[in-house]
Structures are given as C-alpha cells and as structure tokens.
Short mmCIF file of C-alpha atoms and ligand atoms in Angstrom, two decimals:
data_model
loop_
_atom_site.label_atom_id
_atom_site.label_comp_id
_atom_site.label_asym_id
_atom_site.label_seq_id
_atom_site.Cartn_x
_atom_site.Cartn_y
_atom_site.Cartn_z
CA MET A 120 18.95 7.61 -10.45
CA PRO A 121 20.03 4.04 -11.35
CA ASN A 122 18.18 2.59 -14.30
CA SER A 123 19.42 -0.66 -15.84
CA SER A 124 17.26 -2.79 -18.10
CA ILE A 125 17.34 -5.99 -20.07
CA PRO A 126 16.07 -5.36 -23.64
CA SER A 127 12.31 -5.82 -23.91
CA THR A 128 10.14 -7.92 -26.16
CA ARG A 129 6.36 -7.61 -26.34
CA GLN A 130 5.27 -10.59 -24.32
CA GLN A 131 7.67 -10.28 -21.39
CA VAL A 132 6.56 -9.58 -17.83
CA ALA A 133 8.07 -6.33 -16.60
CA VAL A 134 9.88 -6.29 -13.22
CA ILE A 135 10.22 -2.78 -11.85
CA ALA A 136 12.34 -2.16 -8.77
CA LEU A 137 11.89 0.58 -6.18
CA GLY A 138 14.39 -0.80 -3.65
CA GLY A 139 14.01 -2.56 -0.27
CA THR A 140 15.68 -5.60 1.25
CA ILE A 141 15.09 -7.69 -1.89
CA ALA A 142 17.67 -5.45 -3.54
CA MET A 143 20.07 -5.19 -0.57
CA ARG A 144 23.15 -7.07 0.48
CA ALA A 145 25.37 -7.04 3.60
CA VAL A 146 28.88 -6.08 2.55
CA ASP A 147 30.37 -7.43 5.81
CA PRO A 148 28.83 -8.98 8.94
CA HIS A 149 29.00 -5.77 11.02
CA SER A 150 27.72 -2.88 8.88
CA GLY A 151 24.27 -4.26 7.92
CA ALA A 152 22.46 -4.52 4.59
CA VAL A 153 22.54 -1.64 2.13
CA PRO A 154 21.11 -1.11 -1.36
CA ASP A 155 22.90 -3.17 -3.99
CA ASP A 156 22.12 -4.26 -7.52
CA SER A 157 21.32 -7.83 -6.39
CA LEU A 158 18.24 -8.19 -8.65
CA THR A 159 20.14 -7.88 -11.94
CA PRO A 160 22.27 -11.05 -11.47
CA LEU A 161 19.26 -12.88 -9.99
CA LEU A 162 17.12 -12.09 -13.02
CA GLU A 163 19.91 -13.36 -15.34
CA ASP A 164 19.32 -16.86 -13.96
CA ALA A 165 17.47 -19.08 -16.42
CA ALA A 166 14.60 -19.50 -13.96
CA PHE A 167 13.68 -15.89 -14.59
CA SER A 168 13.81 -15.89 -18.38
CA GLY A 169 11.17 -13.87 -20.20
CA VAL A 170 11.18 -10.74 -18.10
CA THR A 171 12.39 -7.16 -18.62
CA PHE A 172 13.93 -5.33 -15.68
CA THR A 173 13.86 -1.67 -14.80
CA ARG A 174 15.68 -0.48 -11.71
CA LEU A 175 13.67 2.65 -11.19
CA HIS A 176 15.05 3.37 -7.72
CA ASP A 177 17.01 1.64 -4.98
CA LEU A 178 15.44 3.25 -1.94
CA PRO A 179 14.67 1.86 1.53
CA SER A 180 10.93 1.93 2.33
CA CYS A 181 11.19 4.95 4.58
CA GLU A 182 12.37 7.12 1.64
CA ILE A 183 9.60 6.15 -0.81
CA GLY A 184 6.89 8.74 -1.21
CA PHE A 185 3.69 9.47 -3.06
CA ASP A 186 5.54 11.16 -5.95
CA HIS A 187 7.61 7.99 -6.57
CA LEU A 188 4.29 6.15 -6.90
CA LEU A 189 3.02 8.63 -9.43
CA GLU A 190 6.18 8.05 -11.45
CA LEU A 191 5.82 4.26 -11.04
CA ALA A 192 2.18 4.35 -12.08
CA ARG A 193 3.11 6.11 -15.31
CA VAL A 194 5.86 3.58 -16.02
CA ILE A 195 3.46 0.66 -15.41
CA GLU A 196 0.78 2.13 -17.72
CA ASP A 197 3.48 2.65 -20.41
CA ARG A 198 4.50 -0.99 -20.12
CA PHE A 199 0.86 -2.15 -20.50
CA ARG A 200 0.48 0.15 -23.56
CA GLU A 201 3.63 -1.51 -25.04
CA GLY A 202 1.85 -4.90 -24.74
CA CYS A 203 3.35 -6.18 -21.49
CA PRO A 204 1.07 -8.97 -20.08
CA GLY A 205 1.80 -8.31 -16.38
CA ILE A 206 3.90 -6.28 -13.98
CA VAL A 207 5.94 -7.11 -10.90
CA VAL A 208 6.98 -4.30 -8.57
CA THR A 209 9.75 -5.01 -6.03
CA THR A 210 9.95 -2.76 -3.00
CA GLY A 211 10.80 -2.57 0.72
CA THR A 212 8.47 -4.47 2.99
CA ASP A 213 8.18 -1.70 5.63
CA THR A 214 5.89 0.31 3.36
CA LEU A 215 4.97 -2.35 0.80
CA GLU A 216 1.32 -2.22 1.84
CA GLU A 217 1.07 1.51 1.08
CA VAL A 218 2.83 1.10 -2.26
CA ALA A 219 0.55 -1.77 -3.34
CA PHE A 220 -2.63 -0.08 -2.23
CA ALA A 221 -1.74 3.21 -3.89
CA LEU A 222 -1.09 1.40 -7.15
CA GLU A 223 -4.52 -0.22 -6.91
CA LEU A 224 -6.15 3.23 -6.83
CA LEU A 225 -3.82 4.88 -9.37
CA VAL A 226 -3.02 2.43 -12.17
CA ARG A 227 -5.14 1.56 -15.18
CA ARG A 228 -4.39 -2.13 -15.55
CA SER A 229 -4.70 -4.49 -18.52
CA GLY A 230 -2.94 -7.35 -16.77
CA PRO A 231 -1.97 -8.43 -13.23
CA VAL A 232 0.08 -6.06 -11.05
CA ILE A 233 1.96 -7.96 -8.34
CA VAL A 234 4.02 -6.27 -5.57
CA THR A 235 6.69 -8.26 -3.75
CA GLY A 236 9.78 -7.85 -1.53
CA ALA A 237 11.88 -9.83 0.88
CA MET A 238 12.29 -10.16 4.63
CA ARG A 239 15.93 -11.36 4.28
CA TYR A 240 18.53 -9.61 2.17
CA ALA A 241 20.13 -11.18 -0.89
CA ASN A 242 23.16 -12.81 0.79
CA ALA A 243 21.40 -13.77 4.06
CA ILE A 244 20.97 -17.48 4.74
CA GLY A 245 17.47 -18.43 3.65
CA ALA A 246 17.03 -15.28 1.53
CA ASP A 247 13.36 -15.18 0.46
CA GLY A 248 13.78 -12.69 -2.44
CA PRO A 249 14.24 -15.37 -5.15
CA VAL A 250 11.11 -17.39 -4.30
CA ASN A 251 9.00 -14.25 -3.78
CA LEU A 252 10.20 -12.81 -7.07
CA LEU A 253 9.65 -16.05 -9.01
CA SER A 254 6.14 -16.51 -7.50
CA ALA A 255 5.31 -12.89 -8.35
CA ILE A 256 6.44 -13.38 -11.97
CA ILE A 257 4.26 -16.52 -12.25
CA ALA A 258 1.32 -14.56 -10.90
CA ALA A 259 2.00 -11.64 -13.29
CA ARG A 260 1.76 -14.08 -16.22
CA GLU A 261 -1.65 -15.41 -15.07
CA PRO A 262 -4.46 -13.76 -17.06
CA ALA A 263 -7.02 -14.94 -14.47
CA LEU A 264 -5.52 -12.39 -12.06
CA THR A 265 -6.07 -9.41 -14.39
CA GLY A 266 -9.23 -8.26 -12.63
CA ALA A 267 -8.05 -9.26 -9.16
CA GLY A 268 -6.84 -5.82 -8.15
CA VAL A 269 -3.23 -5.23 -7.14
CA LEU A 270 -1.88 -8.23 -5.25
CA VAL A 271 0.96 -8.63 -2.78
CA CYS A 272 3.01 -11.83 -3.24
CA MET A 273 4.95 -13.19 -0.21
CA ASN A 274 5.72 -16.80 0.67
CA GLU A 275 3.80 -18.14 -2.37
CA GLU A 276 0.61 -16.44 -1.19
CA LEU A 277 -1.20 -13.59 -2.94
CA TYR A 278 -2.93 -11.02 -0.72
CA PRO A 279 -5.32 -8.27 -1.79
CA ALA A 280 -3.48 -4.94 -1.54
CA ARG A 281 -6.40 -3.28 0.27
CA TYR A 282 -6.13 -5.63 3.24
CA THR A 283 -2.37 -6.48 3.33
CA ARG A 284 -0.30 -5.65 6.40
CA LYS A 285 3.26 -6.21 7.49
CA THR A 286 2.55 -7.83 10.84
CA ALA A 287 5.95 -9.00 12.01
CA THR A 288 9.43 -7.49 12.11
CA HIS A 289 11.02 -10.70 10.85
CA GLY A 290 10.26 -14.11 9.45
CA HIS A 291 6.81 -14.66 7.97
CA GLY A 292 5.96 -10.93 7.99
CA PHE A 293 2.72 -10.58 5.96
CA GLN A 294 -0.98 -11.27 6.38
CA SER A 295 -4.19 -9.85 5.01
CA VAL A 296 -7.30 -9.29 7.14
CA PRO A 297 -10.21 -9.69 7.01
CA VAL A 298 -9.75 -11.47 3.65
CA GLY A 299 -6.79 -13.87 3.61
CA PRO A 300 -4.83 -14.90 0.49
CA VAL A 301 -7.01 -14.68 -2.69
CA ALA A 302 -4.64 -16.98 -4.61
CA ARG A 303 -1.60 -19.20 -4.05
CA VAL A 304 1.35 -20.30 -6.14
CA ILE A 305 1.45 -24.12 -6.09
CA GLU A 306 3.91 -26.12 -8.20
CA GLY A 307 4.44 -23.14 -10.47
CA ARG A 308 0.73 -22.57 -11.10
CA ILE A 309 -1.81 -20.16 -9.71
CA LEU A 310 -4.72 -21.41 -7.63
CA VAL A 311 -7.37 -18.67 -7.35
CA GLN A 312 -9.35 -18.90 -4.08
CA ALA A 313 -11.39 -15.73 -3.84
CA GLU A 314 -12.44 -12.66 -5.75
CA LEU A 315 -13.06 -9.16 -4.42
CA PRO A 316 -15.15 -6.40 -6.00
CA PRO A 317 -13.05 -3.78 -7.87
CA LEU A 318 -12.16 -0.48 -6.24
CA PRO A 319 -12.54 2.78 -8.14
CA LEU A 320 -9.59 4.34 -9.92
CA PHE A 321 -8.50 7.93 -9.24
CA PRO A 322 -6.17 8.90 -12.07
CA ILE A 323 -3.95 11.86 -11.11
CA ALA A 324 -3.20 14.46 -13.78
CA HIS A 325 -0.77 16.48 -11.56
CA ALA A 326 2.96 16.03 -11.80
CA ALA A 327 3.16 15.69 -8.03
CA PHE A 328 1.01 15.05 -4.94
CA VAL A 329 -0.10 18.38 -3.60
CA HIS A 330 -2.49 17.22 -0.85
CA LYS A 331 -1.04 14.81 1.66
CA ALA A 332 -3.40 13.79 4.47
CA ALA A 333 -2.11 13.62 8.06
CA LEU A 334 -2.36 10.52 10.27
CA ILE A 335 -2.58 10.64 14.07
CA CYS A 336 -3.05 7.71 16.47
CA ALA A 337 -5.46 8.13 19.35
CA ALA A 338 -3.82 7.45 22.70
CA PHE A 339 -4.90 6.38 26.16
CA ASP A 340 -5.75 9.44 28.32
CA ASP A 341 -5.57 11.66 25.24
CA ASP A 342 -5.97 15.42 25.89
CA GLY A 343 -6.14 16.28 22.18
CA ALA A 344 -2.91 18.36 22.23
CA ALA A 345 -1.52 16.41 19.26
CA TYR A 346 -4.50 17.52 17.14
CA GLU A 347 -4.71 21.16 18.19
CA HIS A 348 -1.81 22.42 16.11
CA LEU A 349 -3.79 21.32 13.02
CA LEU A 350 -6.23 24.13 13.76
CA HIS A 351 -3.44 26.65 13.18
CA ARG A 352 -1.36 24.77 10.60
CA PRO A 353 -4.04 23.23 8.41
CA VAL A 354 -3.71 20.00 6.52
CA PRO A 355 -5.94 19.01 3.58
CA GLY A 356 -7.33 15.93 5.34
CA LEU A 357 -6.85 13.92 8.52
CA VAL A 358 -7.00 10.22 9.37
CA VAL A 359 -7.33 9.27 13.01
CA GLU A 360 -6.36 5.75 14.10
CA ALA A 361 -9.02 5.67 16.80
CA LEU A 362 -9.71 3.34 19.73
CA GLY A 363 -11.88 0.25 19.43
CA GLY A 364 -14.68 0.52 16.85
CA GLY A 365 -13.62 4.13 16.09
CA HIS A 366 -13.80 6.17 19.31
CA VAL A 367 -11.84 9.06 20.81
CA SER A 368 -11.82 11.03 24.08
CA GLY A 369 -14.14 13.99 24.50
CA ALA A 370 -11.13 16.34 24.25
CA VAL A 371 -10.06 14.88 20.90
CA ARG A 372 -13.63 14.89 19.71
CA ASP A 373 -13.94 18.62 20.33
CA VAL A 374 -10.90 19.37 18.12
CA LEU A 375 -12.16 16.97 15.44
CA GLU A 376 -15.52 18.75 15.40
CA LYS A 377 -13.75 21.97 14.47
CA LEU A 378 -11.47 20.30 11.92
CA ALA A 379 -14.36 18.43 10.23
CA GLN A 380 -15.99 21.76 9.35
CA SER A 381 -13.20 22.50 6.84
CA ILE A 382 -11.42 19.22 5.98
CA PRO A 383 -12.36 15.53 5.62
CA VAL A 384 -11.65 13.74 8.89
CA VAL A 385 -11.59 9.95 8.53
CA ILE A 386 -11.84 7.67 11.61
CA ALA A 387 -10.16 4.26 11.37
CA SER A 388 -9.87 1.55 14.04
CA ARG A 389 -6.60 0.64 15.71
CA THR A 390 -7.82 -2.88 16.50
CA GLY A 391 -6.70 -4.40 13.18
CA TYR A 392 -9.91 -6.32 12.50
CA GLY A 393 -13.48 -5.37 11.58
CA PRO A 394 -15.20 -2.29 10.19
CA THR A 395 -15.53 1.02 12.04
CA LEU A 396 -18.81 1.17 13.95
CA SER A 397 -21.44 3.80 13.23
CA ALA A 398 -24.58 2.90 15.23
CA SER A 399 -23.30 1.63 18.59
CA TYR A 400 -22.16 4.38 21.02
CA GLY A 401 -23.71 7.76 21.61
CA TYR A 402 -21.34 9.17 24.24
CA ARG A 403 -19.07 12.15 23.38
CA GLY A 404 -16.39 10.74 21.09
CA GLY A 405 -18.38 7.55 20.41
CA ASP A 406 -19.10 6.40 16.87
CA ILE A 407 -22.62 7.89 16.63
CA ASP A 408 -21.37 11.21 17.99
CA LEU A 409 -18.36 11.25 15.59
CA ARG A 410 -20.66 10.66 12.58
CA ARG A 411 -22.93 13.43 13.86
CA ILE A 412 -20.09 15.98 13.84
CA GLY A 413 -19.23 15.08 10.23
CA THR A 414 -16.38 12.62 10.44
CA ILE A 415 -16.22 9.66 8.04
CA GLY A 416 -15.75 6.04 9.15
CA ALA A 417 -12.95 4.21 7.31
CA GLY A 418 -15.00 0.99 7.05
CA LEU A 419 -12.70 -2.02 6.64
CA PHE A 420 -9.64 0.02 5.67
CA ASP A 421 -6.94 0.37 8.32
CA ALA A 422 -5.54 3.84 9.09
CA ARG A 423 -2.50 3.48 6.77
CA LYS A 424 -4.73 2.53 3.82
CA ALA A 425 -7.21 5.24 4.70
CA ARG A 426 -4.43 7.85 4.60
CA VAL A 427 -3.24 6.57 1.19
CA ALA A 428 -6.79 6.66 -0.20
CA LEU A 429 -7.57 10.07 1.26
CA THR A 430 -4.37 11.58 -0.09
CA ILE A 431 -5.09 10.16 -3.53
CA MET A 432 -8.71 11.27 -3.53
CA LEU A 433 -7.82 14.79 -2.38
CA THR A 434 -5.15 15.09 -5.04
CA ALA A 435 -7.60 13.77 -7.63
CA GLY A 436 -9.98 16.58 -6.66
CA CYS A 437 -12.68 14.49 -4.93
CA GLY A 438 -15.14 16.22 -2.61
CA HIS A 439 -16.58 15.11 0.73
CA GLU A 440 -19.38 12.98 -0.76
CA GLU A 441 -17.10 11.02 -3.03
CA ILE A 442 -14.67 10.44 -0.19
CA ALA A 443 -17.45 9.26 2.13
CA ALA A 444 -18.86 6.94 -0.58
CA PHE A 445 -15.43 5.33 -1.05
CA PHE A 446 -15.13 4.44 2.61
CA ALA A 447 -18.76 3.29 3.03
CA PRO A 448 -18.69 -0.46 3.93
N1 LIG B 223 13.79 -1.86 5.97
C1 LIG B 223 13.61 -2.50 4.72
C2 LIG B 223 12.83 -1.63 3.78
O1 LIG B 223 11.65 -1.59 3.91
C3 LIG B 223 12.88 -3.76 4.90
C4 LIG B 223 12.57 -4.50 3.64
O2 LIG B 223 12.76 -4.10 2.55
O3 LIG B 223 12.02 -5.62 3.78
O4 LIG B 223 13.36 -1.04 2.91
#
C-alpha cells in the first residue's frame, strides 16, 4: 500500500488520498488514465503550503469498499486528536458520494471534513484537480464549517454529503438535491449559505463491516425474480430503489412482505427528487401498503445513501426502530 507523507506540524490541514482521477495521469494518448502519484508534486507547489499529505490508497472508485472507509475514519480521527484543524479527502468521483456520506455517519469531527476529486485527470487539458483541491483546503481551514457535516467540494461549491450526487459522466458532474450548495469558495474565502441539522453518528467498533445491505432497482414490468433469491440466500438488509414516490409491482411487494419479517427493507425513490410518500396510495405495492407490511421509507435519502446508512447502522448493531427513526423525514 503506497503511503507517502510530508512531515506534519500541529496546525496543518491533512490531505488524505484514496485514489480516483485526481490522482491519475494518462501515460500516452491511447492507453487511458491510470493511478499515478500526481498529488505529491501538486501539493509541493507553494499554493498548497501548510498541509500534510497521506497517500492512503490509490484506488479507482469501483475498488473502494466499506472497510477502506473504516480505516479512513480512524486515520481522520487520529489527525483530529493530533490537533489537525481540518481534513481533505481526495477520492474517485464515481463513488465520491458514498465515501462522503459514510464519513458523515462514521467520523467524530472536531473540524471540517471536505471530500473532493476531479473529473479530468492530472495531465488533461483543463484538469480540475488543482482548483478542487485548493478550494477543499480553504474550506477545511474554515472553522465556521466545523458543524456543517461532511461536505463535498467541486467547482468551488460545497455540497452537503447527504444530498450529493454525481449527475453527469463528464464536465460539471456534481449537484446536491433537494438542498443545493451550502457554501461557496469565493476569492479564497468561504461564503456560508445554509445550515443543515446534524445527523447522528454510528461509531463502529468492529475491525471490518460484517453486514452489507443489498440494493435492487425496481424495474418496469417487474416479476420480482430479482428479489426471490434473497429468500434463500439472506442478506442483513435490503434497499429497493422503487418507482415514483416509493412503489413496486404486486409481485415484488409479495416478496418484500416475506423479507420484511426478518430484515429491514428500506424503500427509496428512483425519481431523484422529493421524499418517499407514505400516505398517498393504498393499492398493492403502493406506499401505504408497503408501510403496512413493515418496510421503511428512505425519506429524502436516495437509494445509494440509504444503502450506506443501512449498512453502517446494521454494523453498528442498530435495531428496526433506530433504523426507522433515522430515515423518518
Ligand atoms: N473512474 C474514476 C474513479 O472514480 C473517475 C474519477 O475519479 O473521477 O475512480
């Protein structure tokens, strides 16, 4: 595991790298971008003075898992204990939203925690890594953001981790809904625009994640076959990315009814905007019916965030009531 660091002093912001495009470079025009130590020379530039750097991993997003986040959470808490004023995590944008949201639920924070990445690799024309990293460091130094929850910094905007999504495959790839940027970086300073209530913390004592929830997307003309195998090969929890306000076909509903007797089943909406409904439709598989059979509405959390939260709560030992209370809008 690569691990290079610039010597630390007490008041320096800590930059901790997991990997992603921000730490990738194309060796030649044909073979595409691959992991590379491009952050070390960048951070040696005078513009980035006053930071320590830890290259914890150099993984693409698709290889980052919950156990890496447990390791990262411990490193971040150690840095805060050492007196670090704020933390920047750099990671791949494909799963940046899961990384940031998991840190929000896992890490005891005594300063800002800012997660950033890049849409264009280090030697691409118009590489966005430098401005994103510099903006993230400025945010990590801002004491006013200490209680703001974990924030995602892209394009000089700071999004709340709980609502951040990668919404484009290229270019300006990030948004947060329903709450937009809570702060911006303007002329090297932070302008705070909104505050959100804090989310609960679920510290994990285990060395690894033992309960990973499954995630299935509801489909048009869904016969429930994708869910049936879960009756024979149980999972500790299930998130369904359901239709509309949180609805599934009658066939899916019948499998969910059986599953909900033994595991938490969380229903999120695939629409991308608005809370799951709970008092609108009484047909089989409608929101009222799904609550009646014991499923939990994900509220404003999308399915990816719901799976992160459910996995963390299951591993932290939370029961059905605590899980339902977390998702209650
Ligand atoms: N595929 C890359 C990754 O997520 C994209 C990025 O980092 O922006 O690792």
